[in-house]
mmCIF file of C-alpha atoms in Angstrom:
data_model
loop_
_atom_site.group_PDB
_atom_site.id
_atom_site.type_symbol
_atom_site.label_atom_id
_atom_site.label_comp_id
_atom_site.label_asym_id
_atom_site.label_seq_id
_atom_site.Cartn_x
_atom_site.Cartn_y
_atom_site.Cartn_z
ATOM 1 C CA MET A 1 88.795 122.162 117.154
ATOM 2 C CA ALA A 2 86.514 119.664 118.892
ATOM 3 C CA VAL A 3 87.340 116.616 121.003
ATOM 4 C CA THR A 4 85.140 113.519 121.255
ATOM 5 C CA SER A 5 86.157 111.140 124.046
ATOM 6 C CA TYR A 6 85.021 107.654 125.004
ATOM 7 C CA ARG A 7 86.216 105.975 128.180
ATOM 8 C CA ARG A 8 84.738 102.565 128.851
ATOM 9 C CA ARG A 9 85.539 99.154 130.275
ATOM 10 C CA TRP A 10 85.057 96.488 127.624
ATOM 11 C CA THR A 11 84.280 92.949 128.761
ATOM 12 C CA LEU A 12 83.979 89.415 127.497
ATOM 13 C CA ASP A 13 80.239 90.036 127.157
ATOM 14 C CA ASP A 14 81.011 92.858 124.699
ATOM 15 C CA ARG A 15 83.266 90.559 122.703
ATOM 16 C CA ALA A 16 80.641 87.823 122.747
ATOM 17 C CA GLU A 17 78.123 90.283 121.325
ATOM 18 C CA SER A 18 80.486 91.300 118.520
ATOM 19 C CA VAL A 19 84.200 91.525 117.865
ATOM 20 C CA TRP A 20 83.607 94.896 116.172
ATOM 21 C CA HIS A 21 82.260 98.008 117.899
ATOM 22 C CA SER A 22 81.872 101.480 116.380
ATOM 23 C CA LEU A 23 82.059 104.815 118.195
ATOM 24 C CA PRO A 24 80.501 107.843 116.427
ATOM 25 C CA VAL A 25 82.401 111.055 115.708
ATOM 26 C CA ASP A 26 80.724 114.112 114.147
ATOM 27 C CA ILE A 27 82.657 115.584 111.220
ATOM 28 C CA PRO A 28 81.604 119.154 110.382
ATOM 29 C CA ALA A 29 81.653 120.656 106.903
ATOM 30 C CA ASP A 30 85.087 121.698 105.634
ATOM 31 C CA CYS A 31 86.814 119.754 108.398
ATOM 32 C CA PRO A 32 90.613 120.027 107.909
ATOM 33 C CA GLY A 33 91.512 116.824 109.703
ATOM 34 C CA LEU A 34 90.813 114.016 112.128
ATOM 35 C CA LEU A 35 93.301 112.758 114.727
ATOM 36 C CA VAL A 36 92.390 109.645 116.726
ATOM 37 C CA THR A 37 94.254 108.166 119.694
ATOM 38 C CA LEU A 38 93.511 104.871 121.428
ATOM 39 C CA THR A 39 94.932 104.322 124.907
ATOM 40 C CA VAL A 40 95.194 100.702 126.003
ATOM 41 C CA PRO A 41 96.483 100.019 129.534
ATOM 42 C CA PRO A 42 99.296 97.456 129.906
ATOM 43 C CA VAL A 43 96.926 94.618 130.757
ATOM 44 C CA GLU A 44 98.061 91.096 129.942
ATOM 45 C CA GLY A 45 95.827 89.468 127.362
ATOM 46 C CA ALA A 46 94.392 92.686 125.896
ATOM 47 C CA VAL A 47 94.759 92.955 122.097
ATOM 48 C CA ILE A 48 92.700 95.784 120.644
ATOM 49 C CA ASP A 49 92.464 96.756 116.970
ATOM 50 C CA ILE A 50 91.433 100.134 115.599
ATOM 51 C CA GLY A 51 90.206 101.527 112.278
ATOM 52 C CA CYS A 52 88.009 104.200 110.752
ATOM 53 C CA GLU A 53 84.844 104.342 108.672
ATOM 54 C CA GLY A 54 83.876 107.640 107.060
ATOM 55 C CA ALA A 55 80.396 108.887 106.312
ATOM 56 C CA ALA A 56 80.927 107.790 102.698
ATOM 57 C CA GLY A 57 82.818 104.546 103.285
ATOM 58 C CA TRP A 58 85.835 102.781 104.727
ATOM 59 C CA ARG A 59 88.943 104.922 105.392
ATOM 60 C CA GLY A 60 91.463 102.505 106.865
ATOM 61 C CA TRP A 61 92.672 100.137 109.519
ATOM 62 C CA SER A 62 95.630 99.893 111.887
ATOM 63 C CA GLY A 63 94.706 96.663 113.616
ATOM 64 C CA GLY A 64 96.923 96.430 116.668
ATOM 65 C CA ALA A 65 99.940 97.922 114.897
ATOM 66 C CA ARG A 66 99.172 101.571 115.760
ATOM 67 C CA GLN A 67 97.271 103.398 118.452
ATOM 68 C CA THR A 68 97.054 106.769 116.757
ATOM 69 C CA PHE A 69 96.219 107.887 113.227
ATOM 70 C CA ALA A 70 95.269 110.998 111.299
ATOM 71 C CA ILE A 71 93.346 111.661 108.096
ATOM 72 C CA THR A 72 93.390 114.969 106.211
ATOM 73 C CA PRO A 73 92.340 115.978 102.691
ATOM 74 C CA ASN A 74 95.917 115.670 101.422
ATOM 75 C CA ALA A 75 97.663 113.128 103.634
ATOM 76 C CA ALA A 76 97.023 110.294 106.070
ATOM 77 C CA THR A 77 98.790 107.883 108.359
ATOM 78 C CA PRO A 78 99.888 104.761 106.426
ATOM 79 C CA GLY A 79 96.946 102.390 106.492
ATOM 80 C CA TYR A 80 94.396 105.190 105.980
ATOM 81 C CA VAL A 81 93.084 106.880 102.861
ATOM 82 C CA ALA A 82 93.603 110.622 102.529
ATOM 83 C CA GLY A 83 90.910 112.788 100.958
ATOM 84 C CA GLU A 84 88.038 115.076 101.744
ATOM 85 C CA LEU A 85 86.493 114.497 105.142
ATOM 86 C CA GLU A 86 82.866 114.339 104.087
ATOM 87 C CA PRO A 87 80.577 115.878 106.722
ATOM 88 C CA GLY A 88 78.388 113.591 108.769
ATOM 89 C CA THR A 89 78.868 110.767 111.224
ATOM 90 C CA TRP A 90 82.164 108.958 111.095
ATOM 91 C CA TRP A 91 83.055 105.936 113.168
ATOM 92 C CA VAL A 92 86.118 104.863 115.112
ATOM 93 C CA VAL A 93 85.987 101.073 114.803
ATOM 94 C CA LEU A 94 87.373 98.960 117.630
ATOM 95 C CA GLY A 95 88.242 95.302 117.239
ATOM 96 C CA LEU A 96 88.130 93.382 120.507
ATOM 97 C CA HIS A 97 90.585 90.779 119.277
ATOM 98 C CA ARG A 98 91.512 89.606 122.758
ATOM 99 C CA VAL A 99 89.844 90.746 125.995
ATOM 100 C CA PRO A 100 91.094 89.541 129.400
ATOM 101 C CA ILE A 101 88.683 87.948 131.874
ATOM 102 C CA GLU A 102 88.616 91.060 134.035
ATOM 103 C CA GLY A 103 87.948 93.293 131.004
ATOM 104 C CA VAL A 104 89.967 96.282 129.835
ATOM 105 C CA GLU A 105 89.321 100.010 130.119
ATOM 106 C CA LEU A 106 89.950 101.855 126.860
ATOM 107 C CA LEU A 107 90.149 105.564 126.118
ATOM 108 C CA VAL A 108 89.410 106.785 122.594
ATOM 109 C CA GLU A 109 89.967 110.454 121.768
ATOM 110 C CA ALA A 110 89.001 111.891 118.372
ATOM 111 C CA VAL A 111 90.058 115.465 117.586
ATOM 112 C CA THR A 112 88.619 117.312 114.578
ATOM 113 C CA GLY A 113 90.545 120.295 113.293
ATOM 114 C CA PRO A 114 93.965 121.087 111.821
ATOM 115 C CA VAL A 115 96.525 118.298 112.161
ATOM 116 C CA ASP A 116 100.084 119.557 112.531
ATOM 117 C CA THR A 117 101.857 116.201 112.196
ATOM 118 C CA ILE A 118 100.529 113.066 110.508
ATOM 119 C CA PRO A 119 101.606 110.109 112.688
ATOM 120 C CA GLY A 120 103.953 107.793 110.832
ATOM 121 C CA LEU A 121 103.916 109.646 107.511
ATOM 122 C CA THR A 122 107.282 111.438 107.516
ATOM 123 C CA GLU A 123 109.142 108.364 108.701
ATOM 124 C CA TYR A 124 107.439 106.285 106.029
ATOM 125 C CA ALA A 125 108.282 108.713 103.215
ATOM 126 C CA ASP A 126 111.914 109.070 104.305
ATOM 127 C CA ALA A 127 112.397 105.306 104.536
ATOM 128 C CA SER A 128 110.776 104.742 101.150
ATOM 129 C CA ALA A 129 112.937 107.312 99.379
ATOM 130 C CA ALA A 130 116.111 105.723 100.761
ATOM 131 C CA ILE A 131 115.456 102.296 99.198
ATOM 132 C CA ALA A 132 117.601 101.564 96.139
ATOM 133 C CA VAL A 133 116.641 99.280 93.247
ATOM 134 C CA PRO A 134 118.684 96.085 93.659
ATOM 135 C CA ALA A 135 120.155 93.819 91.008
ATOM 136 C CA ARG A 136 117.903 91.023 89.780
ATOM 137 C CA PRO A 137 119.291 87.449 89.889
ATOM 138 C CA PRO A 138 119.777 85.534 86.622
ATOM 139 C CA ARG A 139 116.370 84.956 85.071
ATOM 140 C CA ARG A 140 115.039 81.402 85.155
ATOM 141 C CA THR A 141 113.099 80.369 82.064
ATOM 142 C CA LEU A 142 110.771 77.391 82.490
ATOM 143 C CA PRO A 143 109.303 75.455 79.549
ATOM 144 C CA ALA A 144 105.705 76.524 78.945
ATOM 145 C CA SER A 145 102.721 75.675 76.773
ATOM 146 C CA SER A 146 102.360 77.378 73.404
ATOM 147 C CA GLY A 147 101.493 81.065 73.749
ATOM 148 C CA LEU A 148 102.309 81.133 77.462
ATOM 149 C CA LYS A 149 105.305 81.826 79.693
ATOM 150 C CA TRP A 150 105.983 81.185 83.370
ATOM 151 C CA ILE A 151 106.579 84.155 85.651
ATOM 152 C CA ALA A 152 107.413 84.095 89.362
ATOM 153 C CA GLY A 153 105.222 85.591 92.065
ATOM 154 C CA ASP A 154 104.450 85.863 95.766
ATOM 155 C CA PHE A 155 100.835 86.515 96.753
ATOM 156 C CA HIS A 156 101.137 87.582 100.384
ATOM 157 C CA ALA A 157 103.212 90.418 101.876
ATOM 158 C CA HIS A 158 102.711 93.280 104.336
ATOM 159 C CA SER A 159 104.007 96.823 104.713
ATOM 160 C CA LEU A 160 103.741 99.674 107.211
ATOM 161 C CA HIS A 161 100.239 100.249 105.871
ATOM 162 C CA SER A 162 99.266 97.496 108.329
ATOM 163 C CA ASP A 163 101.445 95.418 110.659
ATOM 164 C CA GLY A 164 104.553 95.144 108.479
ATOM 165 C CA SER A 165 107.748 96.928 109.452
ATOM 166 C CA THR A 166 108.746 98.467 106.147
ATOM 167 C CA PRO A 167 107.487 100.670 103.301
ATOM 168 C CA ILE A 168 106.253 99.095 100.079
ATOM 169 C CA ALA A 169 109.453 100.187 98.336
ATOM 170 C CA ASN A 170 111.408 97.746 100.470
ATOM 171 C CA LEU A 171 108.938 94.963 99.683
ATOM 172 C CA ALA A 172 109.540 95.685 96.010
ATOM 173 C CA ALA A 173 113.315 95.626 96.497
ATOM 174 C CA LEU A 174 113.111 92.280 98.297
ATOM 175 C CA GLY A 175 110.882 90.933 95.525
ATOM 176 C CA VAL A 176 113.348 91.949 92.821
ATOM 177 C CA SER A 177 116.228 90.373 94.766
ATOM 178 C CA ALA A 178 114.210 87.148 94.981
ATOM 179 C CA GLY A 179 113.729 87.045 91.195
ATOM 180 C CA LEU A 180 110.012 87.802 91.307
ATOM 181 C CA ASP A 181 108.075 89.254 88.404
ATOM 182 C CA VAL A 182 104.936 90.021 90.434
ATOM 183 C CA LEU A 183 104.276 90.594 94.124
ATOM 184 C CA ALA A 184 100.902 91.119 95.788
ATOM 185 C CA VAL A 185 100.801 93.677 98.599
ATOM 186 C CA THR A 186 98.067 92.504 100.945
ATOM 187 C CA ASP A 187 97.827 94.770 103.972
ATOM 188 C CA HIS A 188 95.131 93.992 106.532
ATOM 189 C CA ASN A 189 91.627 95.437 106.031
ATOM 190 C CA THR A 190 92.798 98.440 104.028
ATOM 191 C CA VAL A 191 93.449 99.545 100.465
ATOM 192 C CA SER A 192 95.444 102.658 101.358
ATOM 193 C CA HIS A 193 98.580 101.086 99.890
ATOM 194 C CA HIS A 194 97.040 100.700 96.426
ATOM 195 C CA ALA A 195 97.761 104.336 95.528
ATOM 196 C CA GLU A 196 101.514 103.728 95.797
ATOM 197 C CA LEU A 197 101.705 100.645 93.615
ATOM 198 C CA PRO A 198 101.752 102.059 90.050
ATOM 199 C CA ALA A 199 104.715 104.389 90.626
ATOM 200 C CA LEU A 200 106.678 101.808 92.609
ATOM 201 C CA SER A 201 105.972 99.150 89.970
ATOM 202 C CA LYS A 202 107.685 101.337 87.380
ATOM 203 C CA ARG A 203 110.538 102.321 89.713
ATOM 204 C CA PHE A 204 111.420 98.698 90.504
ATOM 205 C CA ASP A 205 110.258 97.121 87.208
ATOM 206 C CA LEU A 206 108.117 94.738 89.246
ATOM 207 C CA GLY A 207 104.406 94.051 88.852
ATOM 208 C CA LEU A 208 102.888 95.025 92.205
ATOM 209 C CA ILE A 209 99.402 93.510 92.479
ATOM 210 C CA PRO A 210 96.817 95.361 94.580
ATOM 211 C CA GLY A 211 95.504 93.137 97.328
ATOM 212 C CA GLN A 212 94.016 93.256 100.805
ATOM 213 C CA GLU A 213 93.990 90.661 103.545
ATOM 214 C CA VAL A 214 90.406 90.472 104.752
ATOM 215 C CA THR A 215 91.188 89.698 108.360
ATOM 216 C CA THR A 216 89.092 88.264 111.191
ATOM 217 C CA ASP A 217 89.876 86.192 114.267
ATOM 218 C CA THR A 218 88.506 83.038 112.606
ATOM 219 C CA GLY A 219 90.258 83.220 109.256
ATOM 220 C CA HIS A 220 91.962 85.441 106.725
ATOM 221 C CA ALA A 221 91.424 85.759 102.968
ATOM 222 C CA ASN A 222 93.261 87.750 100.317
ATOM 223 C CA ALA A 223 91.170 89.745 97.849
ATOM 224 C CA PHE A 224 93.190 90.535 94.712
ATOM 225 C CA GLY A 225 92.469 93.421 92.370
ATOM 226 C CA ALA A 226 91.809 97.152 92.588
ATOM 227 C CA ILE A 227 88.262 96.509 93.770
ATOM 228 C CA GLY A 228 87.901 98.772 96.811
ATOM 229 C CA PRO A 229 87.711 97.570 100.417
ATOM 230 C CA ILE A 230 85.927 94.342 101.290
ATOM 231 C CA ASP A 231 84.070 94.682 104.587
ATOM 232 C CA PHE A 232 85.634 92.158 106.947
ATOM 233 C CA ARG A 233 82.761 92.719 109.384
ATOM 234 C CA GLN A 234 80.316 91.098 106.978
ATOM 235 C CA PRO A 235 79.933 87.291 106.987
ATOM 236 C CA ALA A 236 82.687 85.524 105.096
ATOM 237 C CA ALA A 237 79.949 83.769 103.128
ATOM 238 C CA THR A 238 79.451 87.059 101.248
ATOM 239 C CA TRP A 239 83.101 87.636 100.357
ATOM 240 C CA VAL A 240 83.445 85.262 97.404
ATOM 241 C CA LYS A 241 80.532 86.774 95.494
ATOM 242 C CA GLU A 242 81.377 90.354 96.486
ATOM 243 C CA VAL A 243 84.958 90.038 95.269
ATOM 244 C CA ALA A 244 83.906 88.266 92.060
ATOM 245 C CA ASP A 245 81.187 90.840 91.322
ATOM 246 C CA ARG A 246 83.814 93.590 91.533
ATOM 247 C CA GLY A 247 86.153 91.750 89.173
ATOM 248 C CA GLY A 248 88.619 90.416 91.745
ATOM 249 C CA LEU A 249 89.758 87.013 93.000
ATOM 250 C CA LEU A 250 89.476 85.703 96.559
ATOM 251 C CA SER A 251 91.923 83.297 98.173
ATOM 252 C CA ILE A 252 91.679 81.564 101.538
ATOM 253 C CA ASN A 253 94.932 82.243 103.384
ATOM 254 C CA HIS A 254 97.061 79.786 105.381
ATOM 255 C CA PRO A 255 94.093 77.464 106.024
ATOM 256 C CA LEU A 256 96.163 75.492 108.554
ATOM 257 C CA GLY A 257 97.964 78.523 110.018
ATOM 258 C CA GLY A 258 97.673 78.140 113.788
ATOM 259 C CA ASP A 259 95.143 80.503 115.352
ATOM 260 C CA CYS A 260 94.678 82.065 111.893
ATOM 261 C CA SER A 261 93.390 78.805 110.411
ATOM 262 C CA TRP A 262 90.290 79.053 108.238
ATOM 263 C CA ARG A 263 87.127 78.385 110.272
ATOM 264 C CA HIS A 264 84.446 80.309 108.362
ATOM 265 C CA PRO A 265 81.621 78.398 106.671
ATOM 266 C CA LEU A 266 81.302 79.151 102.967
ATOM 267 C CA PRO A 267 78.456 78.404 100.549
ATOM 268 C CA GLU A 268 80.928 78.052 97.691
ATOM 269 C CA HIS A 269 84.651 77.596 97.268
ATOM 270 C CA PRO A 270 86.709 80.644 96.319
ATOM 271 C CA PRO A 271 88.804 80.383 93.163
ATOM 272 C CA LEU A 272 92.129 80.327 95.045
ATOM 273 C CA ALA A 273 93.627 78.923 98.236
ATOM 274 C CA GLU A 274 97.029 79.629 99.783
ATOM 275 C CA ILE A 275 98.029 75.986 100.096
ATOM 276 C CA TRP A 276 101.728 76.874 100.301
ATOM 277 C CA HIS A 277 102.640 79.292 103.096
ATOM 278 C CA SER A 278 105.777 80.205 104.999
ATOM 279 C CA SER A 279 104.397 78.399 108.071
ATOM 280 C CA TRP A 280 104.736 75.048 106.234
ATOM 281 C CA LEU A 281 108.190 74.469 107.696
ATOM 282 C CA ASP A 282 108.269 70.677 107.677
ATOM 283 C CA HIS A 283 107.984 69.829 104.000
ATOM 284 C CA THR A 284 107.281 66.188 104.824
ATOM 285 C CA TRP A 285 104.118 67.258 106.656
ATOM 286 C CA GLY A 286 101.204 66.387 104.413
ATOM 287 C CA GLY A 287 98.630 68.583 106.132
ATOM 288 C CA PRO A 288 98.344 71.360 103.514
ATOM 289 C CA ILE A 289 98.025 68.854 100.667
ATOM 290 C CA ALA A 290 95.515 66.800 102.647
ATOM 291 C CA TRP A 291 93.474 69.953 103.325
ATOM 292 C CA TRP A 292 93.489 70.834 99.632
ATOM 293 C CA GLN A 293 92.387 67.326 98.670
ATOM 294 C CA ALA A 294 89.663 67.267 101.328
ATOM 295 C CA TRP A 295 88.501 70.739 100.322
ATOM 296 C CA GLY A 296 88.109 69.558 96.758
ATOM 297 C CA LEU A 297 90.738 70.074 94.095
ATOM 298 C CA GLU A 298 88.346 71.053 91.339
ATOM 299 C CA GLY A 299 87.805 74.766 91.031
ATOM 300 C CA THR A 300 90.291 75.857 93.711
ATOM 301 C CA THR A 301 93.684 76.823 92.335
ATOM 302 C CA PRO A 302 96.646 76.593 94.733
ATOM 303 C CA ILE A 303 98.865 79.605 95.282
ATOM 304 C CA GLY A 304 101.655 80.426 97.722
ATOM 305 C CA GLY A 305 102.644 83.326 99.923
ATOM 306 C CA SER A 306 105.547 84.235 102.166
ATOM 307 C CA ASP A 307 103.344 86.401 104.421
ATOM 308 C CA TRP A 308 106.407 88.585 104.948
ATOM 309 C CA HIS A 309 106.091 91.230 107.675
ATOM 310 C CA ASN A 310 109.613 92.061 108.859
ATOM 311 C CA PRO A 311 113.185 90.712 108.920
ATOM 312 C CA THR A 312 112.226 88.190 111.621
ATOM 313 C CA SER A 313 109.547 86.627 109.382
ATOM 314 C CA ILE A 314 109.898 82.899 108.794
ATOM 315 C CA THR A 315 110.826 83.206 105.126
ATOM 316 C CA PRO A 316 111.683 86.101 102.776
ATOM 317 C CA PRO A 317 109.483 87.234 99.882
ATOM 318 C CA GLY A 318 109.509 84.619 97.153
ATOM 319 C CA SER A 319 109.595 81.681 99.561
ATOM 320 C CA PRO A 320 107.493 79.897 98.496
ATOM 321 C CA THR A 321 107.349 80.928 94.844
ATOM 322 C CA THR A 322 104.158 80.712 92.819
ATOM 323 C CA TRP A 323 104.820 80.271 89.095
ATOM 324 C CA ILE A 324 102.026 81.597 86.904
ATOM 325 C CA ALA A 325 101.606 80.751 83.214
ATOM 326 C CA VAL A 326 100.643 84.089 81.641
ATOM 327 C CA ASP A 327 100.100 85.224 78.089
ATOM 328 C CA ALA A 328 103.525 85.252 76.441
ATOM 329 C CA SER A 329 102.945 88.743 75.045
ATOM 330 C CA ALA A 330 102.463 90.347 78.496
ATOM 331 C CA GLU A 331 105.444 92.478 79.415
ATOM 332 C CA GLY A 332 106.391 95.001 82.054
ATOM 333 C CA PRO A 333 104.962 96.105 85.378
ATOM 334 C CA ASP A 334 101.745 97.482 83.850
ATOM 335 C CA GLU A 335 100.712 94.367 81.936
ATOM 336 C CA LEU A 336 101.955 91.540 84.157
ATOM 337 C CA PRO A 337 99.583 92.105 87.124
ATOM 338 C CA VAL A 338 96.561 91.987 84.803
ATOM 339 C CA ALA A 339 97.894 88.930 82.976
ATOM 340 C CA THR A 340 98.619 87.283 86.333
ATOM 341 C CA LEU A 341 95.052 87.625 87.603
ATOM 342 C CA GLU A 342 93.760 86.246 84.287
ATOM 343 C CA ALA A 343 96.092 83.248 84.601
ATOM 344 C CA LEU A 344 95.050 82.647 88.223
ATOM 345 C CA ALA A 345 91.402 82.669 87.173
ATOM 346 C CA ALA A 346 92.298 80.046 84.558
ATOM 347 C CA GLY A 347 94.080 77.871 87.134
ATOM 348 C CA ARG A 348 97.563 78.003 85.617
ATOM 349 C CA THR A 349 99.907 77.753 88.627
ATOM 350 C CA VAL A 350 102.890 75.752 89.800
ATOM 351 C CA LEU A 351 104.481 76.034 93.236
ATOM 352 C CA SER A 352 108.030 75.573 94.476
ATOM 353 C CA TRP A 353 109.869 76.532 97.635
ATOM 354 C CA SER A 354 111.954 79.280 96.021
ATOM 355 C CA TYR A 355 112.891 80.809 92.685
ATOM 356 C CA THR A 356 115.693 78.293 92.125
ATOM 357 C CA ALA A 357 114.118 75.217 93.775
ATOM 358 C CA PRO A 358 113.054 72.015 91.963
ATOM 359 C CA VAL A 359 109.803 72.500 90.095
ATOM 360 C CA LEU A 360 107.263 70.508 88.082
ATOM 361 C CA VAL A 361 105.689 72.394 85.174
ATOM 362 C CA ARG A 362 103.095 71.688 82.517
ATOM 363 C CA ALA A 363 104.012 72.435 78.901
ATOM 364 C CA ASP A 364 101.464 71.468 76.262
ATOM 365 C CA ASP A 365 101.040 67.680 76.517
ATOM 366 C CA GLU A 366 103.995 67.110 78.858
ATOM 367 C CA LEU A 367 104.974 67.453 82.483
ATOM 368 C CA ILE A 368 108.597 68.454 82.963
ATOM 369 C CA ALA A 369 110.426 67.979 86.262
ATOM 370 C CA LEU A 370 113.342 70.385 86.553
ATOM 371 C CA ASP A 371 116.354 70.098 88.888
ATOM 372 C CA ALA A 372 114.817 67.178 90.779
ATOM 373 C CA PRO A 373 116.813 63.970 90.135
ATOM 374 C CA GLY A 374 115.986 61.167 92.565
ATOM 375 C CA SER A 375 112.431 62.395 93.121
ATOM 376 C CA LEU A 376 108.953 61.047 92.370
ATOM 377 C CA VAL A 377 105.942 62.479 90.563
ATOM 378 C CA ILE A 378 102.551 61.452 91.945
ATOM 379 C CA SER A 379 99.738 61.618 89.393
ATOM 380 C CA PRO A 380 96.071 62.318 90.233
ATOM 381 C CA ASP A 381 95.308 58.597 90.059
ATOM 382 C CA GLY A 382 97.989 57.863 92.666
ATOM 383 C CA SER A 383 100.523 56.342 90.276
ATOM 384 C CA ARG A 384 104.196 57.247 90.797
ATOM 385 C CA HIS A 385 106.913 58.029 88.291
ATOM 386 C CA ALA A 386 110.613 58.060 89.155
ATOM 387 C CA ILE A 387 112.664 61.113 88.098
ATOM 388 C CA ARG A 388 116.297 60.306 87.277
ATOM 389 C CA THR A 389 117.605 63.428 85.519
ATOM 390 C CA ASP A 390 117.679 67.213 85.896
ATOM 391 C CA ARG A 391 115.098 67.557 83.145
ATOM 392 C CA ALA A 392 112.617 64.678 82.927
ATOM 393 C CA HIS A 393 109.562 64.531 80.640
ATOM 394 C CA LEU A 394 106.294 62.746 81.444
ATOM 395 C CA PRO A 395 102.902 62.605 79.750
ATOM 396 C CA ALA A 396 100.634 65.328 81.165
ATOM 397 C CA ALA A 397 97.477 63.771 82.545
ATOM 398 C CA PRO A 398 94.696 66.171 83.590
ATOM 399 C CA GLY A 399 94.615 67.269 87.214
ATOM 400 C CA PRO A 400 97.098 68.216 89.929
ATOM 401 C CA HIS A 401 100.449 66.469 90.304
ATOM 402 C CA LEU A 402 102.958 66.374 93.173
ATOM 403 C CA LEU A 403 106.738 66.295 92.993
ATOM 404 C CA ILE A 404 108.222 64.716 96.145
ATOM 405 C CA THR A 405 111.532 63.316 97.354
ATOM 406 C CA HIS A 406 111.972 59.625 98.106
ATOM 407 C CA THR A 407 111.443 60.541 101.806
ATOM 408 C CA GLY A 408 108.119 62.263 101.101
ATOM 409 C CA LYS A 409 109.282 65.868 101.208
ATOM 410 C CA VAL A 410 107.064 67.955 98.930
ATOM 411 C CA LEU A 411 109.105 69.802 96.283
ATOM 412 C CA SER A 412 106.478 71.181 93.915
ATOM 413 C CA THR A 413 102.810 71.041 92.962
ATOM 414 C CA CYS A 414 101.461 71.490 89.467
ATOM 415 C CA ALA A 415 97.790 72.422 89.088
#
């Protein structure tokens, strides 16, 4: 057993140099485990993140949710990837998210050797096993174009693999209860949760989409697909191409989300943007739509996400709901995630505030407004069309349409 310790006062100058700082740890051959502990004094204004990079690549991230983690060949703290500890130089990665004016003294201790107890693992496994599969609400069938069908999804949710409060099994249970067909699990700066998704998809009969929230202090983006970790320390300008080259899809998250608003320059627009987010509480506020229009509607498909973390989150999974027009032959938890990513790449989405809320869909050469009497449809050219019935049909002009109330409350968007 060997102990590597770092005690240092970190200052605003360190944060100005870089948000990310790496501390080396030597991993010998046949190392049975690594246990890392970060000690942060109770200093107001200090928010410190932690993660780990192995000699052969990224091994996980806790952010500010944990201050201790372990990795062994067979098990790891949620948020970290278990597996052989390849010999060489590893790195404990610190994120100086917030540093007070007077600085903060941190202690990092890395112990190599046998690990008796994996922090967080037993509690996670016990909680996961206790989650039952709930009943699904009555299925809602929306009219769709020939060869397609609409399924319901949520593209933003967190578990105990990052700063969520619950195992993925509970996310799946909440998704089923909300009527969802697919749910993306998008823990921060890690892909450790991906290994759980296939078995849980079958257990809950829900398509769990592998995702990761590429997280920095100047903007977040979701990378969808089993594409391996995207390095959040690299310039955001590289993310779109990197994700696309690996066969995934990148989405800008909550672009008007407080201190998480998108502020990275990009050479090209990503294929997706989380226009609808749980933080959009005032549905008469036109900011998200205005951002989307200013960003440029062409080539950026709108999606929605609850960004669920815990029971105190603003909205539950499925609020808002993203409806995706997938191949009508796609069935089951194995096929639906793949079909969903294909449909997102093709731009076939509709958004509503919940599974049962009013919605505007495209079906062949028609737009159909459902459960929205007394509303208005705004076409791309700015013209308005009054909706008088629970099921109203309009000609389907190309481009995005809005469904709003007479007071301007946004009900649905149709890409």
